[in-house]
CSV table of C-alpha atoms in Angstrom, one decimal:
chain,number,residue,atom,x,y,z
A,280,MET,CA,-27.9,-40.3,-45.5
A,281,PRO,CA,-30.4,-37.6,-46.6
A,282,ASN,CA,-33.2,-38.4,-49.0
A,283,ALA,CA,-34.0,-34.7,-49.4
A,284,VAL,CA,-31.8,-31.6,-49.5
A,285,ILE,CA,-33.3,-28.2,-48.6
A,286,PHE,CA,-31.4,-25.2,-49.9
A,287,ASP,CA,-31.5,-21.6,-48.7
A,288,VAL,CA,-31.0,-19.4,-51.7
A,289,ASP,CA,-29.6,-15.9,-51.0
A,290,GLY,CA,-25.9,-16.2,-50.2
A,291,THR,CA,-26.1,-20.0,-50.7
A,292,LEU,CA,-26.9,-20.4,-54.4
A,293,VAL,CA,-26.8,-16.8,-55.6
A,294,ASP,CA,-24.4,-14.0,-54.7
A,295,SER,CA,-26.9,-11.4,-53.3
A,296,VAL,CA,-26.1,-10.7,-49.7
A,297,ASP,CA,-24.2,-7.4,-50.2
A,298,LEU,CA,-26.9,-6.3,-52.7
A,299,HIS,CA,-29.6,-6.9,-50.2
A,300,ALA,CA,-27.7,-4.9,-47.6
A,301,ARG,CA,-27.2,-2.0,-49.9
A,302,SER,CA,-30.9,-2.0,-50.9
A,303,TRP,CA,-31.9,-1.9,-47.2
A,304,GLN,CA,-29.4,0.9,-46.6
A,305,ASP,CA,-30.8,2.9,-49.5
A,306,ALA,CA,-34.4,2.4,-48.3
A,307,PHE,CA,-33.6,3.4,-44.7
A,308,ARG,CA,-31.8,6.5,-45.9
A,309,ASP,CA,-34.6,7.5,-48.1
A,310,PHE,CA,-36.8,7.7,-45.0
A,311,GLY,CA,-34.3,9.5,-42.8
A,312,HIS,CA,-32.5,6.6,-41.1
A,313,ASP,CA,-28.7,6.4,-41.6
A,314,VAL,CA,-27.7,2.8,-41.1
A,315,ASP,CA,-24.3,1.3,-41.9
A,316,ALA,CA,-24.5,-1.4,-44.6
A,317,ARG,CA,-22.0,-3.6,-42.8
A,318,ALA,CA,-24.4,-3.7,-39.8
A,319,ILE,CA,-27.3,-4.6,-42.0
A,320,ARG,CA,-25.3,-7.3,-43.7
A,321,GLY,CA,-25.0,-9.2,-40.5
A,322,HIS,CA,-28.8,-9.6,-40.5
A,323,ILE,CA,-29.3,-10.6,-44.1
A,324,GLY,CA,-30.9,-14.0,-44.1
A,325,LYS,CA,-33.7,-12.8,-41.8
A,326,GLY,CA,-36.9,-11.6,-43.4
A,327,ARG,CA,-38.1,-8.1,-43.1
A,328,ASP,CA,-40.1,-9.0,-40.0
A,329,GLN,CA,-36.9,-9.9,-38.1
A,330,LEU,CA,-34.5,-7.4,-39.7
A,331,MET,CA,-36.4,-4.1,-39.5
A,332,PRO,CA,-36.9,-4.1,-35.7
A,333,VAL,CA,-33.1,-4.3,-35.3
A,334,PHE,CA,-32.7,-0.8,-36.9
A,335,LEU,CA,-36.0,1.0,-36.3
A,336,SER,CA,-37.8,1.9,-33.1
A,337,ARG,CA,-41.3,0.6,-32.4
A,338,HIS,CA,-42.6,4.1,-33.2
A,339,ASP,CA,-40.8,4.2,-36.6
A,340,LEU,CA,-41.9,0.7,-37.4
A,341,ASP,CA,-45.5,1.5,-36.8
A,342,ARG,CA,-45.3,4.8,-38.7
A,343,GLN,CA,-43.0,3.8,-41.6
A,344,GLY,CA,-42.4,0.1,-41.6
A,345,GLU,CA,-44.8,-1.0,-44.4
A,346,VAL,CA,-43.8,1.8,-46.8
A,347,ILE,CA,-40.0,1.3,-46.1
A,348,ALA,CA,-40.4,-2.4,-46.8
A,349,ALA,CA,-42.3,-1.8,-50.0
A,350,HIS,CA,-39.8,0.8,-51.1
A,351,ARG,CA,-36.9,-1.6,-50.3
A,352,SER,CA,-38.5,-4.3,-52.4
A,353,ALA,CA,-39.0,-2.0,-55.4
A,354,LEU,CA,-35.4,-0.7,-55.1
A,355,PHE,CA,-33.9,-4.2,-55.0
A,356,LYS,CA,-35.9,-5.4,-58.0
A,357,ALA,CA,-35.1,-2.3,-60.1
A,358,LYS,CA,-31.5,-1.5,-59.1
A,359,TYR,CA,-29.9,-4.6,-57.6
A,360,LEU,CA,-31.6,-7.8,-58.9
A,361,PRO,CA,-30.0,-7.4,-62.3
A,362,ALA,CA,-26.5,-7.6,-60.6
A,363,VAL,CA,-27.2,-10.9,-58.9
A,364,SER,CA,-25.2,-13.9,-60.1
A,365,ALA,CA,-25.1,-17.5,-59.3
A,366,PHE,CA,-22.2,-19.1,-57.4
A,367,PRO,CA,-20.2,-21.6,-59.5
A,368,ASP,CA,-21.5,-25.1,-60.2
A,369,VAL,CA,-25.0,-24.7,-58.7
A,370,ARG,CA,-26.7,-26.3,-61.7
A,371,ASP,CA,-24.2,-29.1,-61.7
A,372,LEU,CA,-24.7,-29.8,-58.0
A,373,PHE,CA,-28.4,-30.0,-58.5
A,374,LEU,CA,-28.0,-32.3,-61.5
A,375,ARG,CA,-25.8,-34.6,-59.4
A,376,LEU,CA,-28.4,-34.7,-56.7
A,377,ARG,CA,-31.1,-35.4,-59.2
A,378,GLN,CA,-29.0,-38.2,-60.8
A,379,ASP,CA,-28.5,-39.6,-57.3
A,380,GLY,CA,-32.3,-39.7,-56.7
A,381,ARG,CA,-32.4,-37.0,-54.0
A,382,THR,CA,-35.4,-34.7,-53.6
A,383,ILE,CA,-34.5,-31.0,-53.8
A,384,ALA,CA,-36.4,-28.2,-52.1
A,385,LEU,CA,-35.7,-24.5,-51.8
A,386,ALA,CA,-36.6,-22.6,-48.5
A,387,SER,CA,-36.0,-18.9,-48.8
A,388,SER,CA,-37.1,-15.7,-47.0
A,389,ALA,CA,-37.3,-14.1,-50.4
A,390,LYS,CA,-40.6,-13.3,-52.0
A,391,ASN,CA,-41.8,-15.9,-54.5
A,392,GLU,CA,-41.2,-13.5,-57.5
A,393,GLU,CA,-37.6,-13.1,-56.4
A,394,LEU,CA,-37.2,-16.8,-55.9
A,395,GLU,CA,-38.3,-17.4,-59.5
A,396,ALA,CA,-35.8,-14.9,-60.7
A,397,TYR,CA,-33.0,-16.6,-58.7
A,398,LYS,CA,-33.9,-20.0,-60.2
A,399,ARG,CA,-33.5,-18.6,-63.6
A,400,ILE,CA,-30.2,-16.9,-62.7
A,401,ALA,CA,-28.8,-20.2,-61.2
A,402,ARG,CA,-30.3,-22.2,-64.1
A,403,ILE,CA,-32.1,-24.6,-61.8
A,404,ASP,CA,-35.6,-24.3,-63.3
A,405,GLY,CA,-37.1,-27.7,-63.5
A,406,LEU,CA,-34.5,-29.2,-61.1
A,407,THR,CA,-36.4,-28.6,-57.8
A,408,ASP,CA,-39.3,-30.6,-56.4
A,409,THR,CA,-40.8,-27.9,-54.2
A,410,GLN,CA,-40.1,-24.5,-52.6
A,411,THR,CA,-41.2,-22.2,-49.9
A,412,SER,CA,-40.8,-18.4,-49.7
A,413,SER,CA,-41.7,-15.6,-47.4
A,414,GLU,CA,-45.4,-16.1,-48.3
A,415,ASP,CA,-45.4,-19.5,-46.7
A,416,ALA,CA,-44.1,-18.4,-43.2
A,417,GLU,CA,-45.7,-16.3,-40.5
A,418,LYS,CA,-42.2,-15.5,-39.1
A,419,SER,CA,-38.9,-15.6,-41.0
A,420,LYS,CA,-35.6,-17.2,-40.0
A,421,PRO,CA,-34.3,-17.7,-37.3
A,422,HIS,CA,-37.9,-19.0,-36.7
A,423,PRO,CA,-38.5,-22.4,-38.1
A,424,ASP,CA,-41.7,-21.6,-40.1
A,425,ILE,CA,-40.1,-21.8,-43.6
A,426,PHE,CA,-38.4,-25.1,-43.0
A,427,LEU,CA,-41.5,-26.6,-41.4
A,428,ALA,CA,-43.5,-25.5,-44.5
A,429,ALA,CA,-40.8,-27.2,-46.7
A,430,LEU,CA,-41.1,-30.4,-44.7
A,431,ALA,CA,-44.8,-30.4,-45.1
A,432,ARG,CA,-44.5,-29.9,-48.9
A,433,LEU,CA,-42.1,-32.8,-49.0
A,434,GLY,CA,-44.8,-35.0,-47.5
A,435,ASP,CA,-44.1,-34.6,-43.8
A,436,ILE,CA,-40.9,-36.7,-44.1
A,437,ASP,CA,-38.8,-37.5,-41.0
A,438,PRO,CA,-36.5,-34.5,-40.5
A,439,ARG,CA,-33.7,-36.9,-40.0
A,440,ALA,CA,-34.1,-38.0,-43.7
A,441,ALA,CA,-33.4,-34.4,-44.9
A,442,ILE,CA,-30.6,-31.9,-44.6
A,443,VAL,CA,-30.4,-28.1,-45.0
A,444,VAL,CA,-27.7,-26.2,-46.8
A,445,GLY,CA,-27.4,-22.5,-45.8
A,446,ASP,CA,-25.0,-19.6,-45.4
A,447,THR,CA,-26.1,-17.9,-42.2
A,448,PRO,CA,-26.4,-18.8,-38.6
A,449,TYR,CA,-30.1,-18.0,-39.0
A,450,ASP,CA,-30.5,-20.9,-41.4
A,451,ALA,CA,-28.9,-23.3,-38.9
A,452,GLU,CA,-30.9,-22.0,-35.9
A,453,ALA,CA,-34.2,-22.2,-37.9
A,454,ALA,CA,-33.4,-25.6,-39.2
A,455,GLY,CA,-32.5,-26.9,-35.7
A,456,LYS,CA,-35.8,-25.7,-34.3
A,457,ALA,CA,-37.5,-27.8,-37.1
A,458,GLY,CA,-35.4,-30.9,-36.2
A,459,LEU,CA,-33.2,-30.6,-39.2
A,460,ARG,CA,-29.4,-30.7,-39.6
A,461,THR,CA,-27.6,-28.0,-41.5
A,462,ILE,CA,-24.5,-27.9,-43.7
A,463,GLY,CA,-23.0,-24.4,-43.8
A,464,VAL,CA,-21.4,-22.7,-46.8
A,465,LEU,CA,-19.0,-19.7,-46.5
A,466,CYS,CA,-19.9,-18.0,-49.8
A,467,GLY,CA,-22.5,-15.8,-48.1
A,468,GLY,CA,-19.7,-14.1,-46.0
A,469,PHE,CA,-20.6,-15.4,-42.5
A,470,ALA,CA,-17.7,-16.6,-40.3
A,471,GLU,CA,-17.2,-20.4,-40.0
A,472,ASP,CA,-17.1,-20.1,-36.3
A,473,ASP,CA,-20.5,-18.4,-36.2
A,474,LEU,CA,-22.0,-21.1,-38.5
A,475,ARG,CA,-20.6,-23.9,-36.2
A,476,LYS,CA,-21.9,-22.3,-33.1
A,477,ALA,CA,-25.3,-22.0,-34.7
A,478,GLY,CA,-25.3,-25.8,-35.2
A,479,CYS,CA,-23.8,-26.5,-38.7
A,480,ILE,CA,-22.5,-30.1,-38.7
A,481,ALA,CA,-20.2,-29.5,-41.7
A,482,ILE,CA,-18.8,-26.5,-43.6
A,483,TYR,CA,-18.0,-26.1,-47.2
A,484,GLN,CA,-16.8,-23.0,-49.2
A,485,ASP,CA,-19.6,-22.9,-51.8
A,486,PRO,CA,-21.8,-25.2,-54.0
A,487,ALA,CA,-18.7,-25.9,-56.2
A,488,ASP,CA,-16.9,-27.3,-53.1
A,489,MET,CA,-19.9,-29.3,-52.2
A,490,LEU,CA,-20.0,-30.8,-55.7
A,491,HIS,CA,-16.2,-31.5,-55.6
A,492,ARG,CA,-16.5,-33.2,-52.2
A,493,TYR,CA,-20.0,-34.7,-52.8
A,494,ALA,CA,-19.1,-38.1,-51.3
A,495,ASP,CA,-18.0,-36.5,-48.0
A,496,TRP,CA,-21.4,-35.0,-47.1
A,497,ILE,CA,-24.0,-37.0,-48.9
A,498,GLU,CA,-23.5,-39.8,-46.4
A,499,LEU,CA,-24.0,-37.6,-43.4
């Protein structure tokens, strides 16, 4: 039975995966790189440090990497962030966890500024105990840095006393390297089979499904 629940955010609490993919496609194209948004989508959940090398050569990374990443961030904030919406019942799920005495943490590859915006969109301001963002990790998912930072902020609790909720195989892989179990959600668009292969111990459709079936997973 977990005392703490650590949530990924993009694709787990807010519907942003396609928007991130399109912002990366725009940014790559603006610097002369034609990349299919569907290919990019499969890597959303990683931070820029893990995503960009998939699509750019070492030469292009050294020459353009920083400026492309900054351009992408600005594009997302100006063009796509206003279109991000919360998945159903996120706030109600958090309220149920708080009522039940569980500690809630967020662990995201997003920048802290984006994370604060997502909390407002999902109406979970004041309902979390701690959070980690890209600023707290040397390497992004599927490396465990973000989850290790979350555990430290939770007071170095036993990983067996916490559980992660995420939508990508990268969440499960990173959590597993930190000694954490992961519940997968399908609302981010990744296949159930891929989530299970990455180590998810249970699969739900979205936060609303987790709320509806709360008793099924809170005892895991």
